[in-house]
GROMACS .gro file of C-alpha atoms in nm:
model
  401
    1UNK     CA    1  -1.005  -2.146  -0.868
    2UNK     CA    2  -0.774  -2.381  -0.973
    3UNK     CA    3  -0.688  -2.657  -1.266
    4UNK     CA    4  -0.460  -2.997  -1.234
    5UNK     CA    5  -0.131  -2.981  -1.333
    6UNK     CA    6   0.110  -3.225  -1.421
    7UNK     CA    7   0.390  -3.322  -1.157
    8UNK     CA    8   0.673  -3.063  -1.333
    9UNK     CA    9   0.488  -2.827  -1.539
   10UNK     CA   10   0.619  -2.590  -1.809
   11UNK     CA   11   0.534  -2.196  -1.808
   12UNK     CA   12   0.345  -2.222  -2.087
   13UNK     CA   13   0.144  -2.462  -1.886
   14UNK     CA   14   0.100  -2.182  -1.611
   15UNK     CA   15  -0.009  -1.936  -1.923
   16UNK     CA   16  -0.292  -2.215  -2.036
   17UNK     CA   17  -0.442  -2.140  -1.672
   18UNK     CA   18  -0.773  -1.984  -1.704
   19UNK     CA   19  -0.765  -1.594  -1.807
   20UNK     CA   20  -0.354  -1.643  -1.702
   21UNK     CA   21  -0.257  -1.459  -2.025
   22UNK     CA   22  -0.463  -1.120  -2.006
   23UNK     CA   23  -0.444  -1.099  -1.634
   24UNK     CA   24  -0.072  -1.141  -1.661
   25UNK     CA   25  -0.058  -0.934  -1.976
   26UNK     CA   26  -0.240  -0.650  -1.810
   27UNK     CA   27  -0.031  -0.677  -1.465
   28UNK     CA   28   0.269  -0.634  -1.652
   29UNK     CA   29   0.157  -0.326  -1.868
   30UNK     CA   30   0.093  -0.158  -1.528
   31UNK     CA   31   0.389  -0.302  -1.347
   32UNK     CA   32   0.611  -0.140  -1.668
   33UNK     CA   33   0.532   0.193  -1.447
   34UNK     CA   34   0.748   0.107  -1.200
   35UNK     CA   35   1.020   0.056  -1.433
   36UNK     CA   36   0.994   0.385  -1.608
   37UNK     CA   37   0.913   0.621  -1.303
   38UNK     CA   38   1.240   0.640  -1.084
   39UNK     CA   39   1.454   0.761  -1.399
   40UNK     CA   40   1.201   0.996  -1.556
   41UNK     CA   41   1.155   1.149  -1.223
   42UNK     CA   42   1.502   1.150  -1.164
   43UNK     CA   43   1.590   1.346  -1.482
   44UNK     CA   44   1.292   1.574  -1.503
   45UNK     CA   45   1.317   1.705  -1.161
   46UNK     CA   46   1.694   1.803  -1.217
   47UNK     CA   47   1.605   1.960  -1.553
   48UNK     CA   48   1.328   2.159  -1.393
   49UNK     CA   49   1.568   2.257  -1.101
   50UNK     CA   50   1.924   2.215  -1.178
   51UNK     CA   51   1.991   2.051  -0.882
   52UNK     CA   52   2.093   1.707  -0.810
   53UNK     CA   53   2.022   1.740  -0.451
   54UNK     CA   54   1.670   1.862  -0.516
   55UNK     CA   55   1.587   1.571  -0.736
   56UNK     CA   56   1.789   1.308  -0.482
   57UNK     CA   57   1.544   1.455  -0.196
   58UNK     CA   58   1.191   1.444  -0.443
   59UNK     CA   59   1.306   1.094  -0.540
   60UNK     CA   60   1.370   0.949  -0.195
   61UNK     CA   61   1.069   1.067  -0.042
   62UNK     CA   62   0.841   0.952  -0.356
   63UNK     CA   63   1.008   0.608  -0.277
   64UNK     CA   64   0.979   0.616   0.118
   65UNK     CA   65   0.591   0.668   0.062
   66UNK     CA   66   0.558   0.395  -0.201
   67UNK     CA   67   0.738   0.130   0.003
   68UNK     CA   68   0.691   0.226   0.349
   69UNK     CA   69   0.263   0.240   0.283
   70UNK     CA   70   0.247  -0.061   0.059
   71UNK     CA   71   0.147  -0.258   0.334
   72UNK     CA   72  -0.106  -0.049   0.395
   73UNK     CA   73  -0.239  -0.017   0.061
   74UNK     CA   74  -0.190  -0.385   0.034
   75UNK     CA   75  -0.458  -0.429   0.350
   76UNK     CA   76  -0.699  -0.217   0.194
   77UNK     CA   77  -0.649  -0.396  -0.155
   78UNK     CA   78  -0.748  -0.710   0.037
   79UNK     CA   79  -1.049  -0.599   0.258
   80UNK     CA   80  -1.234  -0.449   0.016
   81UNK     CA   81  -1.132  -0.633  -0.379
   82UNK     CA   82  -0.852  -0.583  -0.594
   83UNK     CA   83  -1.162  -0.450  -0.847
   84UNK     CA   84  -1.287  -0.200  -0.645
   85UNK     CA   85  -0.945  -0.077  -0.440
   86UNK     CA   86  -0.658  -0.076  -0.748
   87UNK     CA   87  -0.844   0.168  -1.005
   88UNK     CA   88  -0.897   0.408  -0.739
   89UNK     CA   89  -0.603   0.402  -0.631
   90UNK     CA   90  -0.399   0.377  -1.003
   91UNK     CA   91  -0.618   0.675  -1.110
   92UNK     CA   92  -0.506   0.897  -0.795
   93UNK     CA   93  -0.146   0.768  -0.894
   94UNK     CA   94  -0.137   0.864  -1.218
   95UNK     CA   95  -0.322   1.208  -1.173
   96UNK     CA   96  -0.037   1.269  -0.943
   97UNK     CA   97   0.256   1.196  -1.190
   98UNK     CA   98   0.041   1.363  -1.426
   99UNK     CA   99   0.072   1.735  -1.223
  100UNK     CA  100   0.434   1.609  -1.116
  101UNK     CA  101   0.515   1.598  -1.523
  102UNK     CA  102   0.317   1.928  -1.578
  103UNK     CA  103   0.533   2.128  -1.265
  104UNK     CA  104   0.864   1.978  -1.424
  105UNK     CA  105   0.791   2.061  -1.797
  106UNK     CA  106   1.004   2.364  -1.797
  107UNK     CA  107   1.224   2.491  -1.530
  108UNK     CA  108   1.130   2.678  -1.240
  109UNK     CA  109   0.911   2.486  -1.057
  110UNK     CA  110   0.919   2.532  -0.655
  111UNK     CA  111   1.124   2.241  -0.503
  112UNK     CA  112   0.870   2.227  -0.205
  113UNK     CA  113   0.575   2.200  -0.425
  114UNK     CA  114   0.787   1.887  -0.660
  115UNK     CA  115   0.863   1.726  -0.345
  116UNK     CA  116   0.505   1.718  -0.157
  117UNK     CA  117   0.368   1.636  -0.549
  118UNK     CA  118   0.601   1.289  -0.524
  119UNK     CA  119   0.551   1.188  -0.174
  120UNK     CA  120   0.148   1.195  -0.257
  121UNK     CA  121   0.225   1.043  -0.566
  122UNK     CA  122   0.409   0.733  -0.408
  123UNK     CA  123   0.134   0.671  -0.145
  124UNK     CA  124  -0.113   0.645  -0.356
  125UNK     CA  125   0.109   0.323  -0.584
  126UNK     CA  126  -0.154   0.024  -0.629
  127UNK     CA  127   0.044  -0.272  -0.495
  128UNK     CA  128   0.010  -0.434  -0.831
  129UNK     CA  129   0.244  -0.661  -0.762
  130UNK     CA  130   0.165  -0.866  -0.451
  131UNK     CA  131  -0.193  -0.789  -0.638
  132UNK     CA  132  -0.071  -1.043  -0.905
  133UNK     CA  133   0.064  -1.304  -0.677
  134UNK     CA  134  -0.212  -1.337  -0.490
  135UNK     CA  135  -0.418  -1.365  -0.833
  136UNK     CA  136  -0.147  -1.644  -0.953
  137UNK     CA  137  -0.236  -1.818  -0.582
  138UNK     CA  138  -0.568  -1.853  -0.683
  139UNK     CA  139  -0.509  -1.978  -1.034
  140UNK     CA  140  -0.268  -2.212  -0.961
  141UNK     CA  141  -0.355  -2.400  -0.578
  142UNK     CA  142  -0.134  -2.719  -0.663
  143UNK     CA  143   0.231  -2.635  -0.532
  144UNK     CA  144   0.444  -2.709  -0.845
  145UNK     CA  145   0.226  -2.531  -1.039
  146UNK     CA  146   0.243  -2.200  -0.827
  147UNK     CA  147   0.590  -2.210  -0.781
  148UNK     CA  148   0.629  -2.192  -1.190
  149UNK     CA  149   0.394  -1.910  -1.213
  150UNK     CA  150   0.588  -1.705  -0.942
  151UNK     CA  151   0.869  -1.793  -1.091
  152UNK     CA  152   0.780  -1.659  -1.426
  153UNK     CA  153   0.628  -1.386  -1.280
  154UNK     CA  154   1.002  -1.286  -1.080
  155UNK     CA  155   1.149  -1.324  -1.422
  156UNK     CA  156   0.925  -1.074  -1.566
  157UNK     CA  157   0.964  -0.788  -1.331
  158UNK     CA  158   1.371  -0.840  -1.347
  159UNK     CA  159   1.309  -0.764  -1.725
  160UNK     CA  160   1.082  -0.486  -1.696
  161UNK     CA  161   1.320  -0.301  -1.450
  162UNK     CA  162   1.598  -0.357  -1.703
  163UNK     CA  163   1.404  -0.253  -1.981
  164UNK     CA  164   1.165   0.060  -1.812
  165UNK     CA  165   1.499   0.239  -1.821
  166UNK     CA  166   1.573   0.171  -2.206
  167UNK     CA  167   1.249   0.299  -2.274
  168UNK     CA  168   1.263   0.633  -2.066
  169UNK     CA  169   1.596   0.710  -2.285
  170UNK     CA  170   1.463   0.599  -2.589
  171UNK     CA  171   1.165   0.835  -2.485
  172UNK     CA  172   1.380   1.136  -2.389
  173UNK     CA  173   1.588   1.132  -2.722
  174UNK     CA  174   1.300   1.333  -2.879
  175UNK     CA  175   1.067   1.464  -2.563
  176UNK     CA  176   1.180   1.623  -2.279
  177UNK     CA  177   1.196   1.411  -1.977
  178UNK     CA  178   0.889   1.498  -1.809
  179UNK     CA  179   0.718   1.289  -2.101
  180UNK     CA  180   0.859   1.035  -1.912
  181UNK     CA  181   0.657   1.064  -1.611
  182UNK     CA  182   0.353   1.094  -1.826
  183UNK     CA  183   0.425   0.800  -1.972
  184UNK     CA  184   0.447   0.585  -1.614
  185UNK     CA  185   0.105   0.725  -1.527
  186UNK     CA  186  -0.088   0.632  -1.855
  187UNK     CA  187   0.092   0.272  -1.824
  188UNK     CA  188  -0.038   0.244  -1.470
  189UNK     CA  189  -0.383   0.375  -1.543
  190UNK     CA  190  -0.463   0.224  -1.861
  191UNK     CA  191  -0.316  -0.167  -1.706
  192UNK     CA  192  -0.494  -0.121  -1.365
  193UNK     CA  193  -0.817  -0.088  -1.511
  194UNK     CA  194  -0.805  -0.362  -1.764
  195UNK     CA  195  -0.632  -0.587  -1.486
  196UNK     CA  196  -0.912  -0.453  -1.253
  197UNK     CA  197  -1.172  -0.612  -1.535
  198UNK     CA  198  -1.034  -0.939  -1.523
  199UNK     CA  199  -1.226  -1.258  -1.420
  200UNK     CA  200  -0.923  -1.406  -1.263
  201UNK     CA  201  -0.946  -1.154  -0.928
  202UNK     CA  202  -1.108  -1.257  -0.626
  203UNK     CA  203  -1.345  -1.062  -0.416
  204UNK     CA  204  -1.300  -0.938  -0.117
  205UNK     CA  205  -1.259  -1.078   0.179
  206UNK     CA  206  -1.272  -0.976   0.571
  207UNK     CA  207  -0.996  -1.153   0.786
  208UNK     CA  208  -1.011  -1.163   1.165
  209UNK     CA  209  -0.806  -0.943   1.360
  210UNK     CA  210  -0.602  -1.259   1.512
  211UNK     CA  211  -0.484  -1.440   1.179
  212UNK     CA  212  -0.334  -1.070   1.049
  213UNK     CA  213  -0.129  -0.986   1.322
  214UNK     CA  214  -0.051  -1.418   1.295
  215UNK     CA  215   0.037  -1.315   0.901
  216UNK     CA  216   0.301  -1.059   1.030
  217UNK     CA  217   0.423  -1.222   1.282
  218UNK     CA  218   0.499  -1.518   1.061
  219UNK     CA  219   0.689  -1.334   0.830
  220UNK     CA  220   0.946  -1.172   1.049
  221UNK     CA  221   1.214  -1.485   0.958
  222UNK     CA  222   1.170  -1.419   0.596
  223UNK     CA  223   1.131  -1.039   0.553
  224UNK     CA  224   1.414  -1.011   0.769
  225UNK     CA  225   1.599  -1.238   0.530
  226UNK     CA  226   1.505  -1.045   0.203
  227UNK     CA  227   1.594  -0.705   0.373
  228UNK     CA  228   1.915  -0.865   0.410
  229UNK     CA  229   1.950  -0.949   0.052
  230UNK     CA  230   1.811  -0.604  -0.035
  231UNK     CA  231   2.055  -0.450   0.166
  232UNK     CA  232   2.372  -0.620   0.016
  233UNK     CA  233   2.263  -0.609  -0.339
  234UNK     CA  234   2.219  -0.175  -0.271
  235UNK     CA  235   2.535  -0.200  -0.176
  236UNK     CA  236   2.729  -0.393  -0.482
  237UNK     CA  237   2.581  -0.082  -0.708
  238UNK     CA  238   2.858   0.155  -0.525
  239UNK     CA  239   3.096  -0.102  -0.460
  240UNK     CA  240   3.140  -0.215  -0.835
  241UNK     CA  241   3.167   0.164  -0.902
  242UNK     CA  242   3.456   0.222  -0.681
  243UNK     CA  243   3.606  -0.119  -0.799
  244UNK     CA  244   3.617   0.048  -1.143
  245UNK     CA  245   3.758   0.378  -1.039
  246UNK     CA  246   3.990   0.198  -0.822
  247UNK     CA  247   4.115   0.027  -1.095
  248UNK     CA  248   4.105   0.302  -1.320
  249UNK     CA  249   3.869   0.177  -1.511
  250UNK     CA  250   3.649   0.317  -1.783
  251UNK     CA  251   3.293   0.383  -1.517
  252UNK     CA  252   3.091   0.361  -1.877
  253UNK     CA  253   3.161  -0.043  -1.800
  254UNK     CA  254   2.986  -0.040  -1.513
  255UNK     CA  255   2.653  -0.069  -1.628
  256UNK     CA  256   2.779  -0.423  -1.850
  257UNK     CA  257   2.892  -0.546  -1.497
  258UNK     CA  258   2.516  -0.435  -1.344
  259UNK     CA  259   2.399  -0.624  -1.626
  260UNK     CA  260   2.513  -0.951  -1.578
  261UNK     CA  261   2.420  -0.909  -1.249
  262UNK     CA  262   2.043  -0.914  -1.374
  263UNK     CA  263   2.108  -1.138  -1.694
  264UNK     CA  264   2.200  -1.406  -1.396
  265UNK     CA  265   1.869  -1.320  -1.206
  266UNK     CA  266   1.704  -1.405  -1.514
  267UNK     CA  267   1.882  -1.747  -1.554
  268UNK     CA  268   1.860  -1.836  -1.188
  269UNK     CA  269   1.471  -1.767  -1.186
  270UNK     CA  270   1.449  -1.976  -1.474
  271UNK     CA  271   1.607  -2.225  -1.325
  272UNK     CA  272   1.441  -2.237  -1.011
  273UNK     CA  273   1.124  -2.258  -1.152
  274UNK     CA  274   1.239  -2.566  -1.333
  275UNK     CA  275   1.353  -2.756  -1.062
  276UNK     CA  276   1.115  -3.011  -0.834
  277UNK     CA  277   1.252  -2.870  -0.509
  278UNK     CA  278   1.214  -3.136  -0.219
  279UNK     CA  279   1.332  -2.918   0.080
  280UNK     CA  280   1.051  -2.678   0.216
  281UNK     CA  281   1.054  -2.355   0.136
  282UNK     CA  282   1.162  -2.178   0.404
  283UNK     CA  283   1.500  -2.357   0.411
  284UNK     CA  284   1.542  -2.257   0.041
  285UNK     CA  285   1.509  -1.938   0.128
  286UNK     CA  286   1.822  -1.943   0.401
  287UNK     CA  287   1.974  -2.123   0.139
  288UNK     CA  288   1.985  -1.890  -0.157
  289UNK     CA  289   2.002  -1.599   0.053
  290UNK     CA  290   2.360  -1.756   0.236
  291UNK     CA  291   2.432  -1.829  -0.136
  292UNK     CA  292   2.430  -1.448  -0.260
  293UNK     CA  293   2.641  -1.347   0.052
  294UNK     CA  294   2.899  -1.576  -0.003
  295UNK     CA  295   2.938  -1.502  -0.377
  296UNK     CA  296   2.940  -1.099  -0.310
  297UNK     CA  297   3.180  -1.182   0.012
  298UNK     CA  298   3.440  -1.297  -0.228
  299UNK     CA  299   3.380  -1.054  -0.526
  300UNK     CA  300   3.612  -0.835  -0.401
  301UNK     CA  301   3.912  -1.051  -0.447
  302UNK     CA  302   3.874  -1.030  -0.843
  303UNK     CA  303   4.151  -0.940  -1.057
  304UNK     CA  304   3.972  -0.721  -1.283
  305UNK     CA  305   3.642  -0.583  -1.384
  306UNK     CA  306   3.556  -0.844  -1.606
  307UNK     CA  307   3.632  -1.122  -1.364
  308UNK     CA  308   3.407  -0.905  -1.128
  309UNK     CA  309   3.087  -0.935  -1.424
  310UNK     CA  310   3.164  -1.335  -1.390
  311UNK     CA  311   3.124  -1.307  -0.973
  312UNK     CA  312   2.783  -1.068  -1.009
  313UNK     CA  313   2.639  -1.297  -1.296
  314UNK     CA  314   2.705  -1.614  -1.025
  315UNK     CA  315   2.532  -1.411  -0.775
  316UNK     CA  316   2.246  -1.282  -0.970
  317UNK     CA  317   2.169  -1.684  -1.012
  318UNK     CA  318   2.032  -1.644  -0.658
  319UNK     CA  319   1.858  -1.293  -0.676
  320UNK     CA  320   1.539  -1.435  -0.841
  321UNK     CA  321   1.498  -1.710  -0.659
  322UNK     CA  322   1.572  -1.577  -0.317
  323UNK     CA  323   1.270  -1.355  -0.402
  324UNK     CA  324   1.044  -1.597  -0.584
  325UNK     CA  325   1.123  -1.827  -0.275
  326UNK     CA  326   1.010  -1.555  -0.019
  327UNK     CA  327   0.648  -1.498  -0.207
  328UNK     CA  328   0.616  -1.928  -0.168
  329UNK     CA  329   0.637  -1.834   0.212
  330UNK     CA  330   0.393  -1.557   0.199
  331UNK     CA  331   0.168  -1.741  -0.003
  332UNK     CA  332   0.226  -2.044   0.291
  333UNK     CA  333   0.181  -1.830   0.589
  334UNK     CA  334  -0.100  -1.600   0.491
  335UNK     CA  335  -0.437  -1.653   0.586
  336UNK     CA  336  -0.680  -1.719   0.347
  337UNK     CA  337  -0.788  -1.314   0.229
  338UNK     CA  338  -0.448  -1.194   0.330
  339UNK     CA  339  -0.180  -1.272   0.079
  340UNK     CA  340  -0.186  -0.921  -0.100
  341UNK     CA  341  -0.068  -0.813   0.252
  342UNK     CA  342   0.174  -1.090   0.279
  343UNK     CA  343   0.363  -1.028  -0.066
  344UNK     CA  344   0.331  -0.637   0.019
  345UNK     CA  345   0.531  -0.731   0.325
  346UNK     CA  346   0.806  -0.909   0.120
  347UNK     CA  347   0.813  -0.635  -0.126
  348UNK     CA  348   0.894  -0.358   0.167
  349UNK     CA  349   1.167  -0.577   0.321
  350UNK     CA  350   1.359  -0.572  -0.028
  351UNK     CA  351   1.293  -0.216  -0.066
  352UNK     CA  352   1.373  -0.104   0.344
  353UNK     CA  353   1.703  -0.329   0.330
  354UNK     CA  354   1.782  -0.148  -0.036
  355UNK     CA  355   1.773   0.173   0.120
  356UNK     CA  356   1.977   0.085   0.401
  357UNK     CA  357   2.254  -0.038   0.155
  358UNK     CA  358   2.311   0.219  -0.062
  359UNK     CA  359   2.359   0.482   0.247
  360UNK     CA  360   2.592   0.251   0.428
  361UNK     CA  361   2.776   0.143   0.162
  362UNK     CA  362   2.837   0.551   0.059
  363UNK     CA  363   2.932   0.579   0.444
  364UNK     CA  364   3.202   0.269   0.376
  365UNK     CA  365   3.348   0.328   0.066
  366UNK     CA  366   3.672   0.550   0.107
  367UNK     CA  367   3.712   0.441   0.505
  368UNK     CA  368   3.722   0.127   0.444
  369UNK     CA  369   3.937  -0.119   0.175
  370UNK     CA  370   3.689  -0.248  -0.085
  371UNK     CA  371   3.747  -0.590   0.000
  372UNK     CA  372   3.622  -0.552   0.325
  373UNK     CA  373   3.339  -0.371   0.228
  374UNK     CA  374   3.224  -0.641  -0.011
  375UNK     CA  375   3.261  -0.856   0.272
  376UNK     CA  376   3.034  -0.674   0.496
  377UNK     CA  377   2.800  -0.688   0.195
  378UNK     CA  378   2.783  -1.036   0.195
  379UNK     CA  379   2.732  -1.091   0.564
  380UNK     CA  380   2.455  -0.840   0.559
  381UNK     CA  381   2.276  -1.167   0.311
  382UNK     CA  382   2.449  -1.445   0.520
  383UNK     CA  383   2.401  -1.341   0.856
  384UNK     CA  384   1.972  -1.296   0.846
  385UNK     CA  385   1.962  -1.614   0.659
  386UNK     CA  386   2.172  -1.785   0.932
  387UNK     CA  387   1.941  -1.653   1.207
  388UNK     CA  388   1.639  -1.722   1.045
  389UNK     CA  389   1.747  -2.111   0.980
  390UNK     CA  390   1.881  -2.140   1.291
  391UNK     CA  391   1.539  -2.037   1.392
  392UNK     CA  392   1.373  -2.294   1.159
  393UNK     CA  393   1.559  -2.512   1.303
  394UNK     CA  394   1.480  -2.463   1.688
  395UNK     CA  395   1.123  -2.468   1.592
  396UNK     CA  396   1.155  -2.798   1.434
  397UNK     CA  397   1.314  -2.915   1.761
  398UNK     CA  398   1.048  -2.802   1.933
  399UNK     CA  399   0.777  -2.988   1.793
  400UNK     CA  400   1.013  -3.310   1.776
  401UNK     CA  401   1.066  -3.287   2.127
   0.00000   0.00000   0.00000
C-alpha cells in the first residue's frame, strides 16, 4: 500500500496517507499507556507498601518483562496479524494492571503477590510501537516519505512520555494513585482495539527461518549503537542530579534541565525529518549517535546548571533522530513480514542499554569526579557508533575490493 509523494514532503502530507490519521490517532491513544504506567505504578505500589525498595523491585521486574519479551511478542505480532495478535494481547495487559490497581488500592497488599502481578503484566505489553512503524512502512514505501512519517511518529512518543507523567499527577491530585494504573490499562485496551480495526494493518505473514535469523543478525551494528545511546542518556538523569547537589543547587531545577533535554529531542526530530539526507542511513546513525557522546562528554565542564540545560538541549537535538534513524535501518534490513520484529529489536536495545546506565552511573557517582563520569557517558554513545562505522566501512571495502 502506498501513494506518490513529492520529493520533500511535509507531515501533513504523511497524515493525507490513506487511513494515516485514525491509525495514528489510535496508536497514540494506546501508546499514552506507556507514558502513564511507570509513575502510577511507581507511586501506588509505595502507597500500598511503604516501601521504596518494594516498589523499585515491582517496577524493575514489570520493565525487564516488557522489554526483554518484546521481541518475542513482536514475532508473534508478525506471524499471525497485528488484528488478531495485539487485542489479545492489550486485553491480557490491561486485565493485569487492572488486578495490579485493585491489590494497591489500599495498603497491605503482599509484596510477592504485587511483584508476580507486574512481571505478568509487562509480558503481556502489545508492541504497539514497532506495530505502528511497520504500519507507517506500508503506507508510505517511497523513502522520503517514510522517513517523515517516522519522524513524526519519534516526535510523538517524546511528547507522550513527557506528558503521561503530567497526566498521572494531574490524576492523583483527586484519586489515589492506583487510579493511575487503571487509567494505563483502559488507554491500552480501548486504542488497541480501535487500532486493531483499522484498514491500514497488514495481514499476516510467515517468514522463512533463514531471512529471521538474517533480520537479527543484521541489526547487531545498530542495536548495539542505540544501546549505547540508551545507556549514556540513563546515565545523564543521575549525573545532572549530582551536578545540582554538587553545586548546591536547588534539585527542584532538575526536572527544567531534563526538560530541555526532551524539548531538544523534539526540535532535532523535527528537524531531521525535514532534511533530504543524502548519506545512507546507517552512517547517519554513527553520526548522530558520535554526536550525543560528544555533547554529554563535555557537559560536565559547565559552569552552572543553567549552562548545563543549554549542553542537554544541544544533545537532545540528536536523541530523536538517532532513534528515528535506527527504525530507517530496521525498516531496510527486515525481510518483507518481519519489521514488527525488527523495530521490537531497536526498541529493546534503547531499553537494555537504559538499564545498564542508570546502575552504572549510581555505581560512579561519589567514586568518581563528575566530569569524568560524564565523560564515560559520552563514550558509552561514541564508542558503539565508532565500531559500528568502522564496520560499515570494512564492509564497503569489501565489496569494492
Amino acid at each position: 500500500m502506498s501513494t506518490h509523494a513529492p520529493a520533500r514532503p511535509s507531515y501533513a502530507a504523511v497524515l493525507r496517507l490513506p487511513h494515516a490519521r485514525r491509525t495514528f490517532a489510535s496508536a497514540l491513544t494506546a501508546r499514552l499507556a506507556y507514558g502513564t504506567v511507570s509513575l502510577a505504578m511507581l507511586l501506588s505500589v509505595t502507597r500500598s507498601t511503604g516501601s521504596y525498595a518494594v516498589s523499585g523491585a515491582v517496577l524493575s521486574l514489570f520493565g525487564a518483562t516488557t522489554v526483554f519479551l518484546m521481541p518475542l511478542r513482536a514475532w508473534l505480532t508478525d506471524r499471525r496479524g497485528p488484528r488478531r495478535a495485539l487485542p489479545p494481547m492489550a486485553v491480557l495487559y490491561g486485565a493485569l494492571l487492572g488486578v495490579l490497581a485493585a491489590l494497591t488500592w489500599r495498603p497491605g497488599a503482599p509484596p510477592w503477590t504485587l511483584a508476580v502481578t507486574a512481571a505478568l503484566a509487562g509480558g503481556c505489553a502489545p508492541p504497539l510501537g514497532p506495530a505502528m512503524r511497520a504500519v507507517w512502512a506500508e503506507l508510505a514505501a517511497e523513502p522520503a516519505m517514510l522517513a517523515r512519517a517516522y519522524a513524526l511518529d519519534g516526535v510523538a512518543e517524546e511528547l507522550l512520555y513527557v506528558s503521561g507523567p503530567a497526566l498521572v499527577g494531574a490524576l492523583t491530585v483527586f484519586a489515589p494513585p492506583a487510579s493511575g494504573i487503571l487509567l494505563s490499562a483502559v488507554l491500552i485496551v480501548g486504542g488497541t482495539c480501535v487500532f486493531a480495526t483499522c484498514p491500514a494493518l497488514p495481514g499476516p505473514r510467515v517468514t522463512a527461518p533463514g531471512k529471521r535469523r538474517g533480520t537479527v543478525s543484521g541489526l547487531l551494528a545498530p542495536v548495539a549503537v542505540v544501546a549505547g545511546a540508551g545507556l549514556a542518556l540513563s546515565g545523564v538523569e543521575l549525573l545532572v542530579t549530582a551536578f545540582a547537589t554538587a553545586r548546591s543547587y536547588d534539585t527542584g531545577l532538575v526536572p527544567w534541565v531534563l526538560g530541555a533535554l526532551s524539548a531538544g529531542s523534539v526540535v532535532g526530530g523535527l528537524l531531521n525529518g525535514a532534511v533530504t539526507w543524502r548519506r545512507p542511513a546507517r552512517a547517519r546513525l554513527c553520526g548522530f549517535a558520535a554526536g550525543l557522546g560528544l555533547v554529554i562528554a563535555v557537559a560536565g565542564l559547565a559552569p552552572g546548571l543553567w549552562t548545563l540545560a543549554g549542553v542537554m538541549a544541544l544533545a537532545g537535538v540528536f536523541i530523536a533522530p538517532i532513534l528515528t534513524t535506527a527504525y530507517l535501518v530496521a525498516d531496510e534490513t527486515a525481510p518483507e513480514g518481519a519489521r514488527t520484529q525488527a523495530g521490537a529489536w531497536v526498541n529493546t536495545g534503547v531499553n537494555a542499554g537504559s538499564s545498564a546506565g542508570a546502575m552504572a552511573a549510581g555505581l560512579l557517582i561519589g567514586r568518581v569526579p563528575l566530569t569524568v563520569c560524564f565523560l564515560l557517558a559520552g563514550g558509552a554513545a561514541v564508542l558503539p557508533a565508532a565500531g559500528a562505522y568502522r564496520r560499515r566501512g570494512a564492509r564497503a571495502g569489501a565489496v569494492v575490493g
